[in-house]
Amino acid sequence: MRVLVLGSGGREHALAWKLSQSPSLTALFVAPGNPGTEAIAPSLAVEPTKPADVVALAKLHHIELVVVGPEAPLVAGVGDALRAAGIPVFGPDAAAARIEGSKAFAKEIMLAAGVPTAGAHVFTDLEAAARHAAAGGPIVVKADGLAAGKGVVVADSGAEAAEAVRALGKLPAGQTVLLEERLSGPELSVMALCDGERAVLLPPSQDHKRLLDGDRGPNTGGMGAYAPARLLTDAQLEQIRREVMLPTLKELARRGTPFRGALYAGLMLTPSGPKVLEFNARLGDPETQVLMMQTADDLLPLLHGAALGALPERPLKVHDGYSVGIVLAAQGYPDAPKSGAIISGLEATGDALVFHAGTKRDARGSVIVSGGRVLTVCARGATVKLAQAKALEAASAITFEGRQLRRDIGHGAPAA
Ligand code: AMP
Ligand code: GLY
């Protein structure tokens, strides 16, 4: 099968790495790709958010499956355009991707599907929202739309919440806001490969959103992840599949917008059970990097089956032990990442894997920093600690000016 992976981050590098091992693969391309994916598959130039361009590229290369990594192409309608052209695609149509693009829509789906989530009021009148917030206590204020990680404020008081409403109201994404019941508990990500009706779970994982060790510092796109995060039993995970994933798929299908792709549930394990904080319409980054390392199954038939609406409904085959992925971020990340530093030590990594994201080649062919999250260094081990030590050792060998990394990825893992 001829496959095109759309995107240029660590998630897409990991997907390409895993797909490249599939016996049924005959050709693999990544568009636009990065210096890391180039070692696996040719890069094709494309603007991933231009549906007509992606369709033309897929036709030119006789692609039989497109795997869409990031959300922006999905929201832009790349899934719709490929399906309309008869090209199977792993990734939902724009209407279904709204489950990520609009928190009010996600809440509406969850309520209709009976999925456990925080109670919320949706406001389009921001003055009314501010008044409502000011009159209450601790609450979570969320911008409806995509706000690059800046759309959620966990407020400790009514005054702080009202202030957050006004601040979010300055963003295009914040013209509708949600005032949400504030929950507490550990967080966990559960992703499923979905074919519109059926769902196959990937191992549960935990991301580490803050820049610094001990979950301090500013929010980022994610500084590292590990899997499996055994905060739930297998029976509880099956319950998540049946009581979160399947009803959500059913509700989307009932509305005529079946979801074919990766459904990502951000969960909080509250004293009254797991509740969904958010959905994403794609795989997580950096979670995918460790999930691909943990997956023993042939990924290609699963993604193709999901794209065609014919996913085999059986548990995913996974490796024993754990995978830890540590992000190496650029100097100044997340506020003002600095590009241009030469990266050294990429060659010698032992059996760790290094997935590229914000990298490019300069005129001399050296790999340099070109984005905020630069690399994800991943390793497997019998325990989270062993995997972390291996990943750290490999990460230490890779250097560039101002490199930032966390040394505590996996700290939330339950003691073995
Ligand atoms: P979201 O983008 O909706 O996942 O929110 C980002 C982060 O805000 C989450 O990872 C949580 O740490 C926090 N958060 C979101 N919703 C709630 C909630 N209802 N109660 C407490 N914390 C929340
Ligand atoms: N790592 C979180 C996300 O991909 O949304």
Coordinates of C-alpha atoms and ligand atoms in Angstrom, one line a residue:
M1 CA 0.0 0.0 0.0
R2 CA 1.2 3.5 -0.8
V3 CA 0.9 5.8 2.2
L4 CA 1.3 9.5 2.7
V5 CA 1.7 11.0 6.2
L6 CA 0.7 14.6 6.4
G7 CA 2.6 16.8 8.9
S8 CA 6.2 17.7 10.0
G9 CA 6.4 17.1 13.7
G10 CA 7.6 14.4 16.1
R11 CA 4.2 12.7 16.0
E12 CA 4.4 12.4 12.2
H13 CA 8.0 11.1 12.4
A14 CA 6.9 8.5 14.9
L15 CA 3.9 7.5 12.7
A16 CA 6.2 7.2 9.6
W17 CA 8.7 5.1 11.6
K18 CA 6.0 2.7 12.7
L19 CA 4.3 2.5 9.3
S20 CA 7.7 1.9 7.6
Q21 CA 7.8 -1.5 9.4
S22 CA 4.5 -2.7 7.9
P23 CA 4.8 -5.7 5.6
S24 CA 1.9 -4.4 3.5
L25 CA 3.6 -1.0 2.8
T26 CA 4.9 -0.5 -0.7
A27 CA 5.7 3.2 -0.6
L28 CA 5.8 5.9 2.1
F29 CA 5.9 9.6 1.8
V30 CA 5.8 12.4 4.4
A31 CA 4.6 15.9 3.5
P32 CA 6.1 18.3 4.3
G33 CA 8.3 16.1 6.6
N34 CA 11.5 17.0 8.3
P35 CA 15.2 16.0 8.4
G36 CA 14.2 13.0 10.6
T37 CA 11.5 11.7 8.4
E38 CA 13.7 12.0 5.4
A39 CA 15.8 9.1 6.7
I40 CA 12.7 6.9 6.4
A41 CA 10.6 8.3 3.5
P42 CA 10.9 11.0 0.9
S43 CA 9.5 14.4 1.8
L44 CA 7.0 16.0 -0.5
A45 CA 6.4 19.7 -0.5
V46 CA 2.9 20.8 0.3
E47 CA 0.9 23.3 2.4
P48 CA -1.0 20.8 4.7
T49 CA -3.9 23.1 5.2
K50 CA -4.7 23.5 1.5
P51 CA -7.2 20.6 0.8
A52 CA -7.0 20.9 -3.0
D53 CA -3.2 20.8 -2.9
V54 CA -3.2 17.7 -0.7
V55 CA -5.6 15.9 -3.0
A56 CA -3.5 16.8 -6.0
L57 CA -0.3 15.5 -4.3
A58 CA -2.0 12.3 -3.2
K59 CA -3.3 11.7 -6.8
L60 CA 0.1 12.4 -8.3
H61 CA 1.8 9.8 -6.1
H62 CA -1.1 7.2 -6.4
I63 CA -1.6 7.3 -2.6
E64 CA -3.9 4.7 -1.2
L65 CA -4.0 6.0 2.4
V66 CA -3.4 9.5 3.8
V67 CA -2.6 9.7 7.5
V68 CA -3.3 13.2 8.8
G69 CA -1.2 14.2 11.9
P70 CA -2.1 17.7 13.1
E71 CA -5.5 19.2 13.6
A72 CA -5.1 22.2 11.3
P73 CA -5.5 20.3 8.1
L74 CA -8.5 18.4 9.5
V75 CA -10.2 21.7 10.6
A76 CA -9.4 23.1 7.1
G77 CA -11.3 20.2 5.4
V78 CA -8.4 18.0 4.2
G79 CA -10.3 14.9 5.3
D80 CA -13.5 15.9 3.4
A81 CA -11.6 16.7 0.2
L82 CA -9.6 13.4 0.2
R83 CA -12.8 11.4 0.8
A84 CA -14.6 13.3 -1.9
A85 CA -11.8 12.4 -4.2
G86 CA -12.1 8.7 -3.2
I87 CA -8.8 8.6 -1.3
P88 CA -9.0 6.8 2.0
V89 CA -7.9 9.1 4.9
F90 CA -7.2 8.5 8.6
G91 CA -8.5 11.7 10.1
P92 CA -12.1 13.0 10.4
D93 CA -14.0 15.5 8.3
A94 CA -14.1 19.1 9.4
A95 CA -17.6 18.7 10.9
A96 CA -16.4 15.9 13.1
A97 CA -13.1 17.6 13.9
R98 CA -15.2 20.4 15.5
I99 CA -15.1 18.1 18.6
E100 CA -11.6 19.6 19.0
G101 CA -12.2 23.0 17.4
S102 CA -15.1 24.0 19.5
K103 CA -15.4 23.2 23.2
A104 CA -19.1 24.2 23.2
F105 CA -19.7 21.6 20.5
A106 CA -17.7 19.0 22.4
K107 CA -19.7 19.7 25.5
E108 CA -23.0 19.4 23.5
I109 CA -21.9 16.0 22.1
M110 CA -20.8 14.8 25.5
L111 CA -24.1 15.8 27.0
A112 CA -26.1 14.2 24.2
A113 CA -24.0 11.0 24.4
G114 CA -24.1 10.8 28.2
V115 CA -20.3 11.0 28.5
P116 CA -19.1 11.9 32.0
T117 CA -17.7 15.5 32.0
A118 CA -17.6 18.7 34.0
G119 CA -20.9 20.6 34.1
A120 CA -20.7 23.8 32.0
H121 CA -22.6 26.9 30.9
V122 CA -21.9 28.3 27.4
F123 CA -22.0 32.1 27.0
T124 CA -22.0 34.1 23.8
D125 CA -22.7 37.3 25.9
L126 CA -19.4 37.9 27.5
E127 CA -20.7 40.5 29.9
A128 CA -23.3 38.0 31.2
A129 CA -20.4 35.4 31.5
A130 CA -18.3 37.8 33.5
R131 CA -21.3 38.6 35.8
H132 CA -22.0 34.9 36.3
A133 CA -18.3 34.2 37.0
A134 CA -17.9 37.0 39.4
A135 CA -20.9 35.8 41.5
G136 CA -19.4 32.3 41.9
G137 CA -16.3 30.7 43.3
P138 CA -13.4 28.6 41.8
I139 CA -14.3 27.7 38.2
V140 CA -12.6 27.0 34.9
V141 CA -13.0 29.5 32.1
K142 CA -12.5 28.2 28.5
A143 CA -12.5 29.9 25.2
D144 CA -14.6 28.0 22.8
G145 CA -12.1 27.9 19.9
L146 CA -8.5 26.8 19.3
A147 CA -6.2 29.1 21.2
A148 CA -2.8 27.5 21.0
G149 CA -2.9 26.3 24.7
K150 CA -3.9 29.7 26.0
G151 CA -7.6 29.2 26.0
V152 CA -8.1 27.7 29.5
V153 CA -7.9 29.5 32.8
V154 CA -8.3 27.5 36.0
A155 CA -9.5 30.3 38.4
D156 CA -9.3 30.2 42.2
S157 CA -12.0 32.9 42.7
G158 CA -15.0 34.5 41.1
A159 CA -13.0 37.7 40.6
E160 CA -10.2 35.8 38.8
A161 CA -12.8 34.0 36.7
A162 CA -14.4 37.3 35.6
E163 CA -11.0 38.7 34.7
A164 CA -10.3 35.5 32.7
V165 CA -13.6 36.0 30.8
R166 CA -12.5 39.5 29.8
A167 CA -9.0 38.3 28.8
L168 CA -10.2 35.4 26.7
G169 CA -12.8 37.8 25.1
K170 CA -9.8 39.6 23.4
L171 CA -9.0 36.4 21.5
P172 CA -10.9 35.4 18.3
A173 CA -11.3 32.0 20.0
G174 CA -12.9 33.6 23.0
Q175 CA -16.1 35.1 21.6
T176 CA -17.9 32.2 23.1
V177 CA -16.8 31.0 26.5
L178 CA -17.5 28.1 28.8
L179 CA -17.8 28.4 32.5
E180 CA -17.0 24.9 33.7
E181 CA -17.2 23.2 37.0
R182 CA -13.7 22.8 38.5
L183 CA -12.7 19.2 38.9
S184 CA -9.6 17.8 40.6
G185 CA -7.5 14.6 40.2
P186 CA -4.7 13.2 38.1
E187 CA -4.9 13.6 34.4
L188 CA -4.6 10.9 31.8
S189 CA -4.8 10.8 28.0
V190 CA -6.6 7.9 26.3
M191 CA -6.6 7.8 22.5
A192 CA -8.6 5.5 20.2
L193 CA -8.3 4.6 16.6
C194 CA -11.9 4.9 15.3
D195 CA -13.7 4.0 12.1
G196 CA -16.9 5.9 12.7
E197 CA -18.4 3.2 14.8
R198 CA -15.7 1.0 16.4
A199 CA -12.8 2.0 18.6
V200 CA -9.5 0.4 19.4
L201 CA -7.7 1.9 22.4
L202 CA -4.0 2.8 22.4
P203 CA -2.3 2.5 25.7
P204 CA -3.1 5.2 28.2
S205 CA -0.4 7.9 28.5
Q206 CA 0.5 11.1 30.4
D207 CA 1.8 14.2 28.9
H208 CA 3.8 16.8 30.9
K209 CA 2.6 20.3 29.9
R210 CA 4.7 22.5 32.1
L211 CA 8.2 23.6 31.0
L212 CA 10.1 22.7 34.2
D213 CA 10.6 19.7 36.4
G214 CA 8.0 19.3 39.1
D215 CA 5.3 20.6 36.8
R216 CA 6.4 24.2 37.3
G217 CA 6.8 27.0 34.8
P218 CA 4.7 28.0 31.8
N219 CA 2.5 25.8 29.8
T220 CA 3.9 24.2 26.7
G221 CA 2.7 22.0 23.9
G222 CA 4.1 19.1 25.9
M223 CA 7.6 18.4 27.3
G224 CA 7.4 14.7 27.4
A225 CA 5.2 11.7 27.8
Y226 CA 5.2 8.1 28.9
A227 CA 3.0 5.1 28.3
P228 CA 1.4 3.0 29.5
A229 CA 0.2 5.3 32.4
R230 CA -1.3 2.6 34.7
L231 CA -3.7 4.9 36.6
L232 CA -6.6 2.8 35.5
T233 CA -7.1 -0.9 35.4
D234 CA -7.8 -2.7 32.2
A235 CA -11.4 -3.0 33.2
Q236 CA -11.7 0.7 33.7
L237 CA -10.0 1.4 30.3
E238 CA -12.6 -0.9 28.7
Q239 CA -15.2 1.1 30.5
I240 CA -13.7 4.3 29.0
R241 CA -13.9 2.7 25.6
R242 CA -17.6 1.7 26.0
E243 CA -18.8 4.8 28.0
V244 CA -16.7 7.5 26.4
M245 CA -15.5 6.5 23.0
L246 CA -18.3 4.5 21.6
P247 CA -21.2 6.8 22.6
T248 CA -19.3 9.8 21.3
L249 CA -18.8 8.0 17.9
K250 CA -22.5 7.0 17.9
E251 CA -23.6 10.6 18.5
L252 CA -21.3 12.0 15.8
A253 CA -22.5 9.3 13.4
R254 CA -26.2 10.1 14.3
R255 CA -25.6 13.7 13.3
G256 CA -24.3 12.5 9.9
T257 CA -20.6 13.3 10.7
P258 CA -19.0 9.9 11.5
F259 CA -15.5 10.2 13.0
R260 CA -12.8 8.3 11.3
G261 CA -9.4 8.9 12.8
A262 CA -7.9 9.2 16.2
L263 CA -10.2 10.4 19.0
Y264 CA -8.2 11.7 22.0
A265 CA -9.9 12.0 25.4
G266 CA -8.1 14.2 28.0
L267 CA -9.4 12.7 31.2
M268 CA -9.4 13.7 34.9
L269 CA -9.6 10.9 37.4
T270 CA -11.9 12.6 39.9
P271 CA -13.2 11.1 43.2
S272 CA -16.5 10.4 41.4
G273 CA -14.8 8.6 38.5
P274 CA -13.1 9.5 35.2
K275 CA -14.4 12.6 33.4
V276 CA -13.6 14.0 30.0
L277 CA -11.9 17.5 30.1
E278 CA -11.4 17.8 26.3
F279 CA -11.4 15.9 23.1
N280 CA -8.9 16.2 20.3
A281 CA -9.6 15.0 16.8
R282 CA -6.0 13.6 16.3
L283 CA -3.2 11.8 18.1
G284 CA -1.3 13.7 20.8
D285 CA 2.2 15.0 20.4
P286 CA 4.4 14.0 22.2
E287 CA 2.2 11.1 23.3
T288 CA 2.3 9.4 19.9
Q289 CA 6.0 9.1 20.0
V290 CA 5.9 6.8 23.0
L291 CA 2.7 5.1 21.8
M292 CA 4.3 4.1 18.6
M293 CA 7.2 2.6 20.5
Q294 CA 4.8 0.6 22.7
T295 CA 2.8 -0.7 19.8
A296 CA 3.6 -4.2 18.7
D297 CA 0.8 -4.5 16.2
D298 CA 1.1 -3.7 12.5
L299 CA -0.3 -0.2 12.4
L300 CA -1.1 0.1 8.7
P301 CA -4.1 -2.3 8.6
L302 CA -5.5 -0.6 11.6
L303 CA -5.3 2.9 10.2
H304 CA -6.5 1.7 6.8
G305 CA -9.4 -0.2 8.4
A306 CA -10.3 2.9 10.4
A307 CA -10.3 5.0 7.2
L308 CA -12.5 2.5 5.4
G309 CA -15.0 2.0 8.3
A310 CA -13.8 -1.6 8.7
L311 CA -11.6 -1.5 11.9
P312 CA -11.0 -4.9 13.4
E313 CA -12.4 -4.6 16.9
R314 CA -9.8 -6.3 19.0
P315 CA -7.4 -5.1 21.6
L316 CA -4.1 -3.6 20.3
K317 CA -1.0 -5.7 20.6
V318 CA 1.5 -3.9 22.7
H319 CA 5.1 -4.5 24.0
D320 CA 5.8 -5.2 27.6
G321 CA 7.3 -2.5 29.8
Y322 CA 7.2 1.2 29.3
S323 CA 8.3 4.0 26.9
V324 CA 9.4 7.4 28.0
G325 CA 9.8 10.3 25.5
I326 CA 11.7 13.5 26.5
V327 CA 11.3 16.6 24.4
L328 CA 14.3 18.7 23.7
A329 CA 13.1 22.3 23.3
A330 CA 14.7 25.4 21.9
Q331 CA 16.2 28.2 23.8
G332 CA 13.4 30.6 24.8
Y333 CA 10.6 28.1 24.3
P334 CA 7.6 28.5 24.8
D335 CA 7.5 32.3 24.7
A336 CA 10.2 33.1 22.1
P337 CA 11.9 30.0 20.7
K338 CA 15.2 30.8 19.0
S339 CA 16.0 29.1 15.7
G340 CA 19.4 28.5 14.1
A341 CA 21.4 26.5 16.7
I342 CA 23.4 23.6 15.2
I343 CA 22.4 20.3 16.7
S344 CA 25.2 17.8 17.5
G345 CA 25.2 14.2 18.7
L346 CA 22.3 13.1 16.6
E347 CA 24.2 10.0 15.3
A348 CA 25.0 8.0 18.5
T349 CA 21.8 7.2 20.3
G350 CA 22.1 3.5 21.2
D351 CA 18.7 1.8 21.0
A352 CA 16.8 5.0 21.9
L353 CA 14.9 6.7 19.1
V354 CA 15.1 10.4 18.2
F355 CA 12.0 11.9 16.5
H356 CA 12.4 15.2 14.8
A357 CA 10.0 18.2 15.0
G358 CA 11.5 21.7 14.9
T359 CA 14.6 20.9 12.9
K360 CA 15.8 21.7 9.4
R361 CA 19.0 21.5 7.3
D362 CA 21.0 24.6 6.8
A363 CA 22.9 25.3 3.5
R364 CA 25.8 23.2 4.6
G365 CA 23.6 20.2 5.4
S366 CA 23.8 20.5 9.2
V367 CA 20.7 19.9 11.2
I368 CA 19.7 23.1 13.0
V369 CA 16.9 24.2 15.3
S370 CA 13.9 25.6 13.5
G371 CA 11.0 25.4 16.0
G372 CA 10.0 25.3 19.7
R373 CA 9.9 21.6 20.3
V374 CA 13.0 20.3 18.5
L375 CA 13.3 16.6 19.1
T376 CA 11.6 13.8 21.2
V377 CA 14.1 11.3 22.5
C378 CA 12.3 8.0 23.3
A379 CA 13.4 4.8 25.0
R380 CA 11.9 1.6 26.3
G381 CA 12.5 -0.1 29.6
A382 CA 11.1 -2.7 31.9
T383 CA 10.0 0.1 34.3
V384 CA 9.2 3.8 33.8
K385 CA 12.4 4.6 35.8
L386 CA 14.6 2.4 33.5
A387 CA 13.0 3.8 30.4
Q388 CA 13.4 7.4 31.7
A389 CA 17.1 6.7 32.5
K390 CA 17.8 5.4 29.0
A391 CA 15.9 8.3 27.4
L392 CA 17.8 10.8 29.5
E393 CA 21.2 9.2 28.7
A394 CA 20.4 9.4 25.0
A395 CA 19.1 12.9 25.3
S396 CA 22.2 14.1 27.1
A397 CA 24.3 13.1 24.1
I398 CA 22.4 15.5 21.9
T399 CA 23.3 19.1 22.4
F400 CA 22.5 22.5 21.0
E401 CA 22.7 26.0 22.4
G402 CA 20.1 26.8 25.0
R403 CA 18.6 23.3 24.9
Q404 CA 15.8 22.7 27.5
L405 CA 14.5 19.4 28.8
R406 CA 12.8 17.9 31.7
R407 CA 14.4 15.2 33.8
D408 CA 11.3 13.9 35.5
I409 CA 9.1 12.6 32.7
G410 CA 7.0 9.8 34.1
H411 CA 7.0 11.1 37.6
G412 CA 3.2 10.7 37.8
A413 CA 3.5 6.9 37.2
P414 CA 2.1 4.9 40.1
A415 CA 4.8 3.2 42.1
A416 CA 5.3 -0.3 40.6
Ligands
AMP1 P1 -8.3 21.5 28.2 O1 -7.6 22.2 27.1 O2 -9.8 21.6 28.2 O3 -7.8 20.1 28.4 O4 -7.7 22.2 29.5 C1 -6.3 22.4 29.8 C2 -6.0 22.0 31.2 O5 -6.8 22.8 32.1 C3 -6.3 20.6 31.5 O6 -5.3 19.7 31.2 C4 -6.5 20.6 33.0 O7 -5.3 20.7 33.7 C5 -7.2 22.0 33.2 N1 -8.7 21.8 33.2 C6 -9.5 21.8 32.1 N2 -10.8 21.6 32.5 C7 -10.8 21.5 33.9 C8 -11.8 21.3 34.8 N3 -13.1 21.2 34.5 N4 -11.4 21.3 36.1 C9 -10.1 21.4 36.5 N5 -9.1 21.6 35.6 C10 -9.4 21.7 34.3
GLY2 N1 0.1 16.6 24.0 C1 -1.2 17.2 24.0 C2 -1.8 17.3 22.7 O1 -1.3 16.8 21.7 O2 -2.8 17.9 22.6

